[in-house]
PDB file of C-alpha atoms in Angstrom:
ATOM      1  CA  UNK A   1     125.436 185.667  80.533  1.00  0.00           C
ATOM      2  CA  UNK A   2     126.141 185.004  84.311  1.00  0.00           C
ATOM      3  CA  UNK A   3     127.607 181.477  83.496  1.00  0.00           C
ATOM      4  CA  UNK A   4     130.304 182.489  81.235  1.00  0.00           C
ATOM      5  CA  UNK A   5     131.093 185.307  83.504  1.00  0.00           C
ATOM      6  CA  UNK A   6     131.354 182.923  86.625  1.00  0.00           C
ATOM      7  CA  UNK A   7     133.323 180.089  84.377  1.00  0.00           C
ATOM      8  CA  UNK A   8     135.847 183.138  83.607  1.00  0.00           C
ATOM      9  CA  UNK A   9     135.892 184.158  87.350  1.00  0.00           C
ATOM     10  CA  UNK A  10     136.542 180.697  88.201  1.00  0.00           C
ATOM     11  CA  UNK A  11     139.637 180.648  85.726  1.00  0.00           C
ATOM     12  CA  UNK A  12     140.890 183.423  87.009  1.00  0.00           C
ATOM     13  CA  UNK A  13     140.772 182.607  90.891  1.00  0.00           C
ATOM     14  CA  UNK A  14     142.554 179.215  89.320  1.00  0.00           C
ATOM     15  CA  UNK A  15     145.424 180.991  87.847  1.00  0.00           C
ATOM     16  CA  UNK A  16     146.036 183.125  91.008  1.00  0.00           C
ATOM     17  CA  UNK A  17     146.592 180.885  92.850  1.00  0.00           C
ATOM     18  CA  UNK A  18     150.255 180.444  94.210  1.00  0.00           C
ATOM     19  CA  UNK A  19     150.196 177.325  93.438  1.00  0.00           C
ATOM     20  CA  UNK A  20     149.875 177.165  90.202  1.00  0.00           C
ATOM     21  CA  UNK A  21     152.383 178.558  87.576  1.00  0.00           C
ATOM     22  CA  UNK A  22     152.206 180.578  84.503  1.00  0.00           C
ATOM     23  CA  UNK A  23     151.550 178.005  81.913  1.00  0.00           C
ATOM     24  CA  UNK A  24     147.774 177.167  83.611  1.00  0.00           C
ATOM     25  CA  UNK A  25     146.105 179.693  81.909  1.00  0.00           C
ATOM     26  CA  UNK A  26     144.349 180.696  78.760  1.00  0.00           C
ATOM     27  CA  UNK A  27     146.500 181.932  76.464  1.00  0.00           C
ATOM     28  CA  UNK A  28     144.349 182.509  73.647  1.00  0.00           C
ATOM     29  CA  UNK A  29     145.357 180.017  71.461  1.00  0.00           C
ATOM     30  CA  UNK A  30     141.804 178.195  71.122  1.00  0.00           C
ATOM     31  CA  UNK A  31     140.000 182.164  70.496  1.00  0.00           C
ATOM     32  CA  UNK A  32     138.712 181.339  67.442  1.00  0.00           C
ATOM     33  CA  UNK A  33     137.846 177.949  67.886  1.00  0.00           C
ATOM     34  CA  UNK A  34     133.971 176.947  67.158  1.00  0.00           C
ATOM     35  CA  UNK A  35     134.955 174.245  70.927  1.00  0.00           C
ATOM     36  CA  UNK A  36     136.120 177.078  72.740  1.00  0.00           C
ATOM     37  CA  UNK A  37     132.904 177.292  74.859  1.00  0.00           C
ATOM     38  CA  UNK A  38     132.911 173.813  75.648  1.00  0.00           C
ATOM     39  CA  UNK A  39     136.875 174.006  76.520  1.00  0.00           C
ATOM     40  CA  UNK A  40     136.201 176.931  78.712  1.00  0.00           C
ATOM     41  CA  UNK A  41     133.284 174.489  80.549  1.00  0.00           C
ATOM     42  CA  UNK A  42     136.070 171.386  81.168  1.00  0.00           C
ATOM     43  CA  UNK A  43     136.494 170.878  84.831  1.00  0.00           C
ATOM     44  CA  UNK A  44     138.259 167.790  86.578  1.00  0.00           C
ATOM     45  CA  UNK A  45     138.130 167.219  90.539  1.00  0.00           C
ATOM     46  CA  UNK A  46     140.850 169.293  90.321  1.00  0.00           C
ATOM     47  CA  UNK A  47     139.248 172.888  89.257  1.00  0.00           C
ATOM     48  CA  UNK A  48     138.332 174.546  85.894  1.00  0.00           C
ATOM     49  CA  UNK A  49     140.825 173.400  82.777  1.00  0.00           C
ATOM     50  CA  UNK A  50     140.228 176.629  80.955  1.00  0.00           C
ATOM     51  CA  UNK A  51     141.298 176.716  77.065  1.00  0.00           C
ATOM     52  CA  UNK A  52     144.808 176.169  77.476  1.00  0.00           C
ATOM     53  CA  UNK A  53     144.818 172.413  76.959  1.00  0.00           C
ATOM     54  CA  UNK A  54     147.704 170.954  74.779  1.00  0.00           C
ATOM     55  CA  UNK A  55     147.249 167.882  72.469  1.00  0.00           C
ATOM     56  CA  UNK A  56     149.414 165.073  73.209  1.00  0.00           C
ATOM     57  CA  UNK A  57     150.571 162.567  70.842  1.00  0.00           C
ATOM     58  CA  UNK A  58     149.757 158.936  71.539  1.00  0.00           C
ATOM     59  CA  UNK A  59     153.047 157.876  72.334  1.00  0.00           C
ATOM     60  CA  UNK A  60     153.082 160.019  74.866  1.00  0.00           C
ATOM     61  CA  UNK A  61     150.645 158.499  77.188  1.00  0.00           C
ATOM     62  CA  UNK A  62     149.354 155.205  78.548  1.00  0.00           C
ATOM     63  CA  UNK A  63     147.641 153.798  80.813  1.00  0.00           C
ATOM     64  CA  UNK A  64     149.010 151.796  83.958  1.00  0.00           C
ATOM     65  CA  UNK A  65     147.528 149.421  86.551  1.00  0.00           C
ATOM     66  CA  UNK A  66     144.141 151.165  85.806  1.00  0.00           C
ATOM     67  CA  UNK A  67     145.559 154.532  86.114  1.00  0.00           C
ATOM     68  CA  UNK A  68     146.590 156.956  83.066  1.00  0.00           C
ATOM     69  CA  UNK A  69     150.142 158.879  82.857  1.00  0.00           C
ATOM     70  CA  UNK A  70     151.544 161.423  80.000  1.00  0.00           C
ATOM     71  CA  UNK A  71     154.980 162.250  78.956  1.00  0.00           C
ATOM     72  CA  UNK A  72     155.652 166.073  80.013  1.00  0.00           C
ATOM     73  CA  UNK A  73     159.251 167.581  79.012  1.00  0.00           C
ATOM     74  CA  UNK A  74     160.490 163.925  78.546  1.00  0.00           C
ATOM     75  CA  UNK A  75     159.519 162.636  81.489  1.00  0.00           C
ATOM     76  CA  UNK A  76     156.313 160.114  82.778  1.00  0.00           C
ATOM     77  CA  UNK A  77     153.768 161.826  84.872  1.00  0.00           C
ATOM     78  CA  UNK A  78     151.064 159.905  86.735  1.00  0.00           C
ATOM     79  CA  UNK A  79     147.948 161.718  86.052  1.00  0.00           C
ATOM     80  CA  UNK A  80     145.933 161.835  89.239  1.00  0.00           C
ATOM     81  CA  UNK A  81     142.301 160.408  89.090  1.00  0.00           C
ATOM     82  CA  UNK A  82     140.868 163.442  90.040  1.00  0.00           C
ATOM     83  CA  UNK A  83     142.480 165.483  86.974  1.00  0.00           C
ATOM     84  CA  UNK A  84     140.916 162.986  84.397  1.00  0.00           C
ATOM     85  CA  UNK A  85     137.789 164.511  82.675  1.00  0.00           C
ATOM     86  CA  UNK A  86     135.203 162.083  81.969  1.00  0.00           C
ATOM     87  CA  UNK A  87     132.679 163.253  79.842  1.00  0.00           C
ATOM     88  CA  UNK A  88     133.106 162.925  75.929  1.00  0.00           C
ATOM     89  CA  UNK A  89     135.962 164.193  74.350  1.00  0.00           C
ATOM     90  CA  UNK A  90     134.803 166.190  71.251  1.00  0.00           C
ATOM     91  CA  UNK A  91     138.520 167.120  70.143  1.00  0.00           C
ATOM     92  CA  UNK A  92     139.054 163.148  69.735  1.00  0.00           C
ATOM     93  CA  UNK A  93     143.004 164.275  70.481  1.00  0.00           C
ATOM     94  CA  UNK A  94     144.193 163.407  73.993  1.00  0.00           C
ATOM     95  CA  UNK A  95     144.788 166.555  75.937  1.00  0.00           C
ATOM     96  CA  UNK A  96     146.612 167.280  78.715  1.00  0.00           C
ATOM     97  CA  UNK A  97     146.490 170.601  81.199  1.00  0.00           C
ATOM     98  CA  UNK A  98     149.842 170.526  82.674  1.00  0.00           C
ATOM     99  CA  UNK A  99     151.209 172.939  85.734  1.00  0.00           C
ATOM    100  CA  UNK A 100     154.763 173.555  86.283  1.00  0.00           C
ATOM    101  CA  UNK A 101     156.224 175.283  88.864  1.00  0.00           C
ATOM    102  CA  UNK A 102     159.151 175.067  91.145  1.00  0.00           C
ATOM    103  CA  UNK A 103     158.086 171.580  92.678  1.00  0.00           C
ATOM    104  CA  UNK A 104     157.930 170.161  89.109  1.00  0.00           C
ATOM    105  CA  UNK A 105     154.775 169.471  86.699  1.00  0.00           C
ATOM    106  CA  UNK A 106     151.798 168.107  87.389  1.00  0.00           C
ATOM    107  CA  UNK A 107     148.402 167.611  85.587  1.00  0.00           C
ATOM    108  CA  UNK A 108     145.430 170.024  86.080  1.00  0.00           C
ATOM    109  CA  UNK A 109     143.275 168.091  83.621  1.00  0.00           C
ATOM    110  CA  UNK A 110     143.664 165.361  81.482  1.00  0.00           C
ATOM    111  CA  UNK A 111     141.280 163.932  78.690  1.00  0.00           C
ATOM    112  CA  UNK A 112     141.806 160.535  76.843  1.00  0.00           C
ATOM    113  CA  UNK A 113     141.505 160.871  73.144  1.00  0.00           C
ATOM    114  CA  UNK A 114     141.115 158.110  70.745  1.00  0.00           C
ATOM    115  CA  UNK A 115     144.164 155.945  69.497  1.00  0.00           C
ATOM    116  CA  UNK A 116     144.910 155.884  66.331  1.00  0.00           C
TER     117      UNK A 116
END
């Protein structure tokens, strides 16, 4: 009981942050999902994900001189190393964790999927 309470906490202390704007945090849109427990559990070098992750179409990102970026609000985004989640993706959908605030949008998390 302790774990998901401290995963939660951790989500929370995330999303107040200054730093970070409104759209990095869970919204509620994965509640009934049977992967919601394992979204809530993502972490990059960057912090906890939480379940707010957005499934990104594979046209919309690549990879680059060994690096990966994702088209956000029509525009490329270099993904920083420490934002990319390594362990297995069980969605099999690229998603992306994107922060936008008044310096622009950046990525929280990012997870490869499969293309198709």
């Amino acid at each position: 009981m302790k774990r998901p309470i401290a995963i939660s906490a951790a989500c929370i202390l995330a999303l107040a942050s200054p730093i970070l704007s409104a759209h990095a945090r869970d919204d509620g849109r994965h509640a009934n999902s049977p992967l919601k427990a394992w979204f809530d559990q993502l972490r990059s070098g960057k912090g906890p994900c939480c379940s707010d992750g957005t499934a990104v179409s594979d046209v919309d990102w690549e990879t680059r001189d060994g690096h990966y970026r994702v088209r956000l609000d029509n525009q490329w985004i270099d993904v920083p190393d420490e934002a990319v989640i390594t362990e297995p993706n069980r969605v099999g959908r690229t998603m992306v964790w994107p922060i936008r605030d008044y310096m622009g949008t950046t990525v929280r998390c990012f997870m490869p999927g499969s293309m198709t």
